[in-house]
XYZ file of N, CA and C in Angstrom:
414
model
N 42.536 57.704 -21.444
C 42.801 57.655 -22.867
C 44.291 57.884 -23.075
N 44.943 57.075 -23.911
C 46.372 57.289 -24.155
C 46.583 58.615 -24.870
N 47.620 59.299 -24.479
C 47.925 60.604 -25.065
C 48.851 60.394 -26.258
N 48.500 61.012 -27.366
C 49.325 60.927 -28.562
C 50.585 61.751 -28.354
N 51.656 61.297 -28.933
C 52.897 62.042 -28.900
C 52.710 63.313 -29.698
N 52.911 64.444 -29.072
C 52.710 65.720 -29.750
C 54.043 66.248 -30.244
N 54.139 66.455 -31.536
C 55.321 67.057 -32.131
C 54.861 68.230 -32.971
N 55.685 69.247 -33.114
C 55.273 70.367 -33.957
C 54.919 69.872 -35.344
N 53.834 70.400 -35.905
C 53.363 69.951 -37.211
C 54.462 70.057 -38.244
N 55.297 71.103 -38.150
C 56.356 71.293 -39.128
C 57.408 70.190 -39.043
N 57.455 69.466 -37.904
C 58.419 68.383 -37.743
C 57.847 67.024 -38.111
N 56.569 66.990 -38.462
C 55.942 65.726 -38.816
C 56.422 65.261 -40.182
N 56.520 63.972 -40.342
C 56.821 63.407 -41.656
C 55.510 62.911 -42.236
N 54.860 63.764 -42.998
C 53.615 63.380 -43.632
C 53.901 62.361 -44.717
N 52.930 61.536 -45.085
C 53.160 60.527 -46.108
C 53.753 61.150 -47.361
N 54.824 60.536 -47.824
C 55.449 60.980 -49.053
C 56.427 62.124 -48.877
N 56.500 62.717 -47.692
C 57.427 63.825 -47.477
C 58.739 63.301 -46.917
N 59.801 63.888 -47.366
C 61.118 63.542 -46.842
C 61.491 62.100 -47.086
N 60.901 61.483 -48.083
C 61.232 60.102 -48.404
C 60.675 59.098 -47.415
N 59.793 59.532 -46.531
C 59.210 58.630 -45.541
C 57.949 58.008 -46.127
N 57.972 56.701 -46.422
C 56.770 56.087 -46.992
C 55.701 55.909 -45.938
N 54.443 55.908 -46.361
C 53.324 55.674 -45.463
C 53.026 54.179 -45.521
N 53.343 53.464 -44.449
C 53.169 52.016 -44.433
C 52.067 51.609 -43.481
N 51.282 50.636 -43.901
C 50.246 50.076 -43.056
C 50.854 49.137 -42.033
N 50.015 48.546 -41.197
C 50.495 47.631 -40.165
C 51.214 46.429 -40.751
N 50.836 46.042 -41.978
C 51.458 44.892 -42.608
C 52.732 45.248 -43.367
N 53.126 46.532 -43.314
C 54.338 46.970 -43.990
C 54.138 47.324 -45.446
N 52.920 47.207 -45.940
C 52.618 47.530 -47.326
C 52.228 48.988 -47.404
N 52.694 49.673 -48.416
C 52.392 51.091 -48.583
C 50.905 51.328 -48.736
N 50.421 52.426 -48.170
C 49.022 52.803 -48.285
C 48.938 54.226 -48.793
N 47.750 54.626 -49.209
C 47.534 55.991 -49.668
C 47.753 56.103 -51.155
N 47.621 57.316 -51.652
C 47.750 57.573 -53.079
C 49.197 57.618 -53.518
N 49.391 57.814 -54.815
C 50.726 57.884 -55.377
C 51.343 59.270 -55.205
N 50.514 60.279 -54.951
C 51.000 61.639 -54.849
C 51.525 61.924 -53.451
N 52.682 62.602 -53.371
C 53.144 63.010 -52.047
C 52.190 64.056 -51.475
N 52.007 64.011 -50.171
C 51.072 64.939 -49.526
C 51.855 66.106 -48.940
N 51.917 67.191 -49.666
C 52.648 68.370 -49.194
C 51.701 69.437 -48.674
N 50.422 69.099 -48.497
C 49.439 70.069 -48.049
C 49.784 70.643 -46.681
N 50.483 69.898 -45.862
C 50.804 70.339 -44.503
C 51.595 71.634 -44.455
N 52.304 71.942 -45.550
C 53.091 73.168 -45.590
C 52.208 74.404 -45.516
N 50.943 74.281 -45.963
C 50.041 75.422 -45.950
C 49.054 75.413 -44.805
N 49.216 74.498 -43.864
C 48.258 74.353 -42.767
C 48.332 75.512 -41.778
N 47.170 75.960 -41.342
C 47.097 77.052 -40.363
C 47.723 76.636 -39.031
N 47.751 75.359 -38.739
C 48.244 74.871 -37.453
C 49.738 74.542 -37.461
N 50.402 74.743 -38.587
C 51.799 74.317 -38.688
C 52.707 74.981 -37.657
N 52.323 76.149 -37.172
C 53.140 76.825 -36.165
C 52.493 76.788 -34.783
N 51.345 76.141 -34.678
C 50.650 76.068 -33.390
C 51.352 75.081 -32.458
N 51.166 75.295 -31.190
C 51.665 74.366 -30.184
C 50.841 73.081 -30.302
N 51.475 71.938 -30.508
C 50.722 70.687 -30.655
C 49.804 70.389 -29.481
N 50.174 70.858 -28.293
C 49.319 70.631 -27.128
C 47.960 71.293 -27.296
N 47.863 72.305 -28.171
C 46.595 72.976 -28.428
C 45.682 72.128 -29.315
N 46.253 71.198 -30.060
C 45.483 70.397 -31.008
C 45.101 69.027 -30.455
N 45.705 68.634 -29.362
C 45.428 67.334 -28.759
C 44.863 67.563 -27.357
N 43.641 68.070 -27.333
C 42.984 68.433 -26.082
C 41.658 67.680 -25.969
N 41.055 67.772 -24.805
C 39.774 67.102 -24.570
C 38.744 68.119 -24.094
N 37.495 67.725 -24.157
C 36.404 68.532 -23.623
C 36.209 69.848 -24.343
N 35.855 70.871 -23.557
C 35.526 72.185 -24.109
C 36.708 72.823 -24.832
N 37.919 72.453 -24.473
C 39.108 73.017 -25.132
C 39.160 72.640 -26.610
N 38.418 71.613 -27.002
C 38.412 71.207 -28.404
C 37.795 72.281 -29.299
N 36.836 73.042 -28.786
C 36.234 74.107 -29.593
C 37.265 75.180 -29.939
N 38.121 75.512 -28.995
C 39.184 76.479 -29.256
C 40.160 75.906 -30.287
N 40.481 74.631 -30.155
C 41.398 73.990 -31.097
C 40.797 73.949 -32.498
N 39.499 73.671 -32.586
C 38.831 73.624 -33.889
C 38.822 74.994 -34.557
N 38.838 76.048 -33.752
C 38.831 77.406 -34.304
C 40.095 77.688 -35.108
N 41.190 77.020 -34.779
C 42.433 77.181 -35.542
C 42.202 76.772 -36.997
N 41.316 75.810 -37.210
C 41.055 75.283 -38.552
C 40.165 76.196 -39.396
N 39.476 77.130 -38.753
C 38.575 78.018 -39.472
C 39.373 78.824 -40.487
N 38.986 78.724 -41.735
C 39.666 79.464 -42.795
C 40.979 78.861 -43.252
N 41.345 77.708 -42.738
C 42.594 77.065 -43.152
C 42.487 76.656 -44.624
N 43.477 76.991 -45.431
C 43.390 76.681 -46.860
C 43.489 75.193 -47.183
N 43.952 74.381 -46.243
C 44.091 72.944 -46.517
C 43.226 72.103 -45.577
N 42.171 72.697 -45.080
C 41.289 72.006 -44.134
C 40.736 70.703 -44.714
N 40.315 70.741 -45.968
C 39.753 69.551 -46.610
C 40.792 68.443 -46.718
N 41.999 68.794 -47.143
C 43.066 67.803 -47.286
C 43.432 67.194 -45.939
N 43.458 68.027 -44.916
C 43.775 67.583 -43.559
C 42.734 66.595 -43.048
N 41.457 66.939 -43.224
C 40.387 66.055 -42.779
C 40.421 64.744 -43.549
N 40.614 64.815 -44.855
C 40.675 63.597 -45.666
C 41.824 62.700 -45.212
N 42.957 63.309 -44.905
C 44.115 62.540 -44.428
C 43.768 61.798 -43.137
N 43.157 62.512 -42.194
C 42.803 61.890 -40.913
C 41.787 60.768 -41.089
N 40.811 60.972 -41.966
C 39.787 59.941 -42.196
C 40.363 58.746 -42.943
N 41.130 58.998 -43.983
C 41.712 57.899 -44.762
C 42.679 57.062 -43.947
N 43.378 57.699 -43.010
C 44.389 56.997 -42.210
C 43.897 56.639 -40.819
N 42.610 56.874 -40.570
C 41.966 56.514 -39.296
C 42.752 57.034 -38.099
N 43.133 58.309 -38.167
C 43.864 58.933 -37.063
C 42.886 59.139 -35.919
N 43.248 58.628 -34.759
C 42.309 58.581 -33.648
C 42.361 59.770 -32.706
N 43.443 60.520 -32.692
C 43.584 61.576 -31.686
C 43.804 62.927 -32.340
N 43.348 63.954 -31.660
C 43.609 65.317 -32.087
C 42.538 65.899 -32.989
N 42.700 67.180 -33.246
C 41.814 67.910 -34.142
C 42.451 67.865 -35.526
N 41.697 67.405 -36.500
C 42.168 67.331 -37.884
C 41.057 67.861 -38.773
N 41.367 68.825 -39.606
C 40.376 69.365 -40.532
C 39.163 69.948 -39.841
N 39.339 70.423 -38.626
C 38.237 71.039 -37.891
C 37.302 70.047 -37.225
N 37.700 68.794 -37.152
C 36.843 67.785 -36.511
C 37.586 67.089 -35.378
N 36.854 66.784 -34.326
C 37.405 66.033 -33.202
C 37.437 64.551 -33.554
N 38.122 63.789 -32.727
C 38.158 62.342 -32.952
C 36.753 61.740 -32.874
N 35.932 62.235 -31.969
C 34.557 61.732 -31.836
C 33.752 62.024 -33.105
N 33.883 63.241 -33.633
C 33.169 63.607 -34.857
C 33.638 62.768 -36.053
N 34.939 62.514 -36.120
C 35.455 61.688 -37.227
C 34.966 60.250 -37.110
N 34.959 59.706 -35.903
C 34.453 58.328 -35.722
C 32.991 58.242 -36.146
N 32.183 59.233 -35.768
C 30.769 59.232 -36.144
C 30.615 59.293 -37.667
N 31.416 60.116 -38.315
C 31.357 60.223 -39.773
C 31.756 58.903 -40.429
N 32.792 58.274 -39.917
C 33.222 56.981 -40.460
C 32.140 55.911 -40.279
N 31.428 55.960 -39.165
C 30.336 55.003 -38.943
C 29.173 55.261 -39.902
N 28.877 56.555 -40.156
C 27.771 56.883 -41.070
C 28.084 56.547 -42.517
N 29.346 56.569 -42.894
C 29.735 56.344 -44.292
C 30.779 55.232 -44.382
N 30.433 53.997 -44.002
C 31.429 52.927 -43.952
C 31.937 52.463 -45.322
N 31.245 52.802 -46.390
C 31.643 52.314 -47.714
C 32.589 53.254 -48.456
N 32.901 54.396 -47.876
C 33.824 55.325 -48.528
C 35.224 54.717 -48.500
N 35.827 54.576 -49.684
C 37.170 53.998 -49.761
C 38.257 55.059 -49.838
N 37.926 56.260 -50.292
C 38.893 57.345 -50.336
C 38.196 58.651 -49.979
N 38.425 59.112 -48.776
C 37.851 60.380 -48.342
C 38.464 61.524 -49.121
N 39.731 61.390 -49.493
C 40.378 62.440 -50.274
C 39.626 62.665 -51.576
N 39.357 61.580 -52.305
C 38.635 61.714 -53.577
C 37.217 62.234 -53.366
N 36.532 61.740 -52.346
C 35.165 62.165 -52.078
C 35.106 63.657 -51.744
N 35.986 64.107 -50.865
C 35.968 65.508 -50.453
C 36.438 66.434 -51.576
N 37.400 65.990 -52.377
C 37.821 66.804 -53.522
C 36.687 66.940 -54.532
N 35.955 65.853 -54.784
C 34.822 65.903 -55.711
C 33.730 66.825 -55.174
N 33.473 66.755 -53.878
C 32.452 67.619 -53.272
C 32.874 69.081 -53.364
N 34.153 69.353 -53.133
C 34.633 70.735 -53.227
C 34.527 71.236 -54.665
N 34.879 70.413 -55.635
C 34.779 70.805 -57.050
C 33.335 71.110 -57.428
N 32.419 70.271 -56.970
C 30.999 70.489 -57.268
C 30.506 71.771 -56.606
N 30.916 72.008 -55.384
C 30.532 73.240 -54.684
C 31.062 74.454 -55.433
N 32.320 74.402 -55.840
C 32.911 75.522 -56.579
C 32.193 75.740 -57.906
N 31.820 74.656 -58.574
C 31.120 74.758 -59.850
C 29.762 75.427 -59.661
N 29.048 75.031 -58.629
C 27.728 75.609 -58.369
C 27.811 77.051 -57.872
N 28.899 77.388 -57.208
C 29.056 78.732 -56.663
C 29.486 79.737 -57.729
N 30.075 79.257 -58.825
C 30.501 80.164 -59.908
C 29.290 80.653 -60.674
N 29.304 81.899 -61.050
C 28.206 82.391 -61.886
C 28.200 81.651 -63.225
N 27.034 81.336 -63.675
C 26.865 80.646 -64.948
C 27.306 81.566 -66.087
N 28.167 81.069 -66.989
C 28.660 81.882 -68.103
C 27.521 82.404 -68.973
N 26.510 81.577 -69.198
C 25.375 82.007 -70.032
C 24.600 83.137 -69.347
N 24.413 83.040 -68.055
C 23.693 84.087 -67.328
C 24.468 85.392 -67.363
N 25.799 85.310 -67.281
C 26.610 86.517 -67.356
C 26.522 87.148 -68.742
N 26.541 86.318 -69.778
C 26.461 86.827 -71.154
C 25.109 87.493 -71.383
N 24.034 86.889 -70.873
C 22.687 87.444 -71.033
C 22.571 88.778 -70.311
N 23.155 88.813 -69.088
C 23.097 90.035 -68.293
C 23.880 91.157 -68.984
N 25.053 90.818 -69.570
C 25.866 91.819 -70.252
C 25.172 92.345 -71.516
N 24.428 91.467 -72.196
C 23.749 91.864 -73.432
C 22.519 92.716 -73.129
N 21.927 92.539 -71.965
C 20.665 93.214 -71.637
C 20.824 94.529 -71.057
């Protein structure tokens, strides 16, 4: 398997950062209109890149870096939307991401899908205002 060039995450030019446009193979810009600055808050930004581009059992250790990362969802969406083939992104291996892409071939924006799912989860996890008012009155 070809090895991806490993550079420190802090040295990466994420789409929209540092004036570097995200261009597809045809030279046409891809992705959303918003610059992606989520990488600044990534738990892996100071990790050795060699820890994130591993194979086999070492991938479980690499995935552990993503546990509790505040931008895990954004990272995973970026990897899925841009079909990044190597490394651990958002707590998923390349094999796991390929399987997810095969199961959901009609998703056009993983960023939007995952943000909507997170919003719905947060909404359901919040205590209902009416239930709180009833409890306070009782």
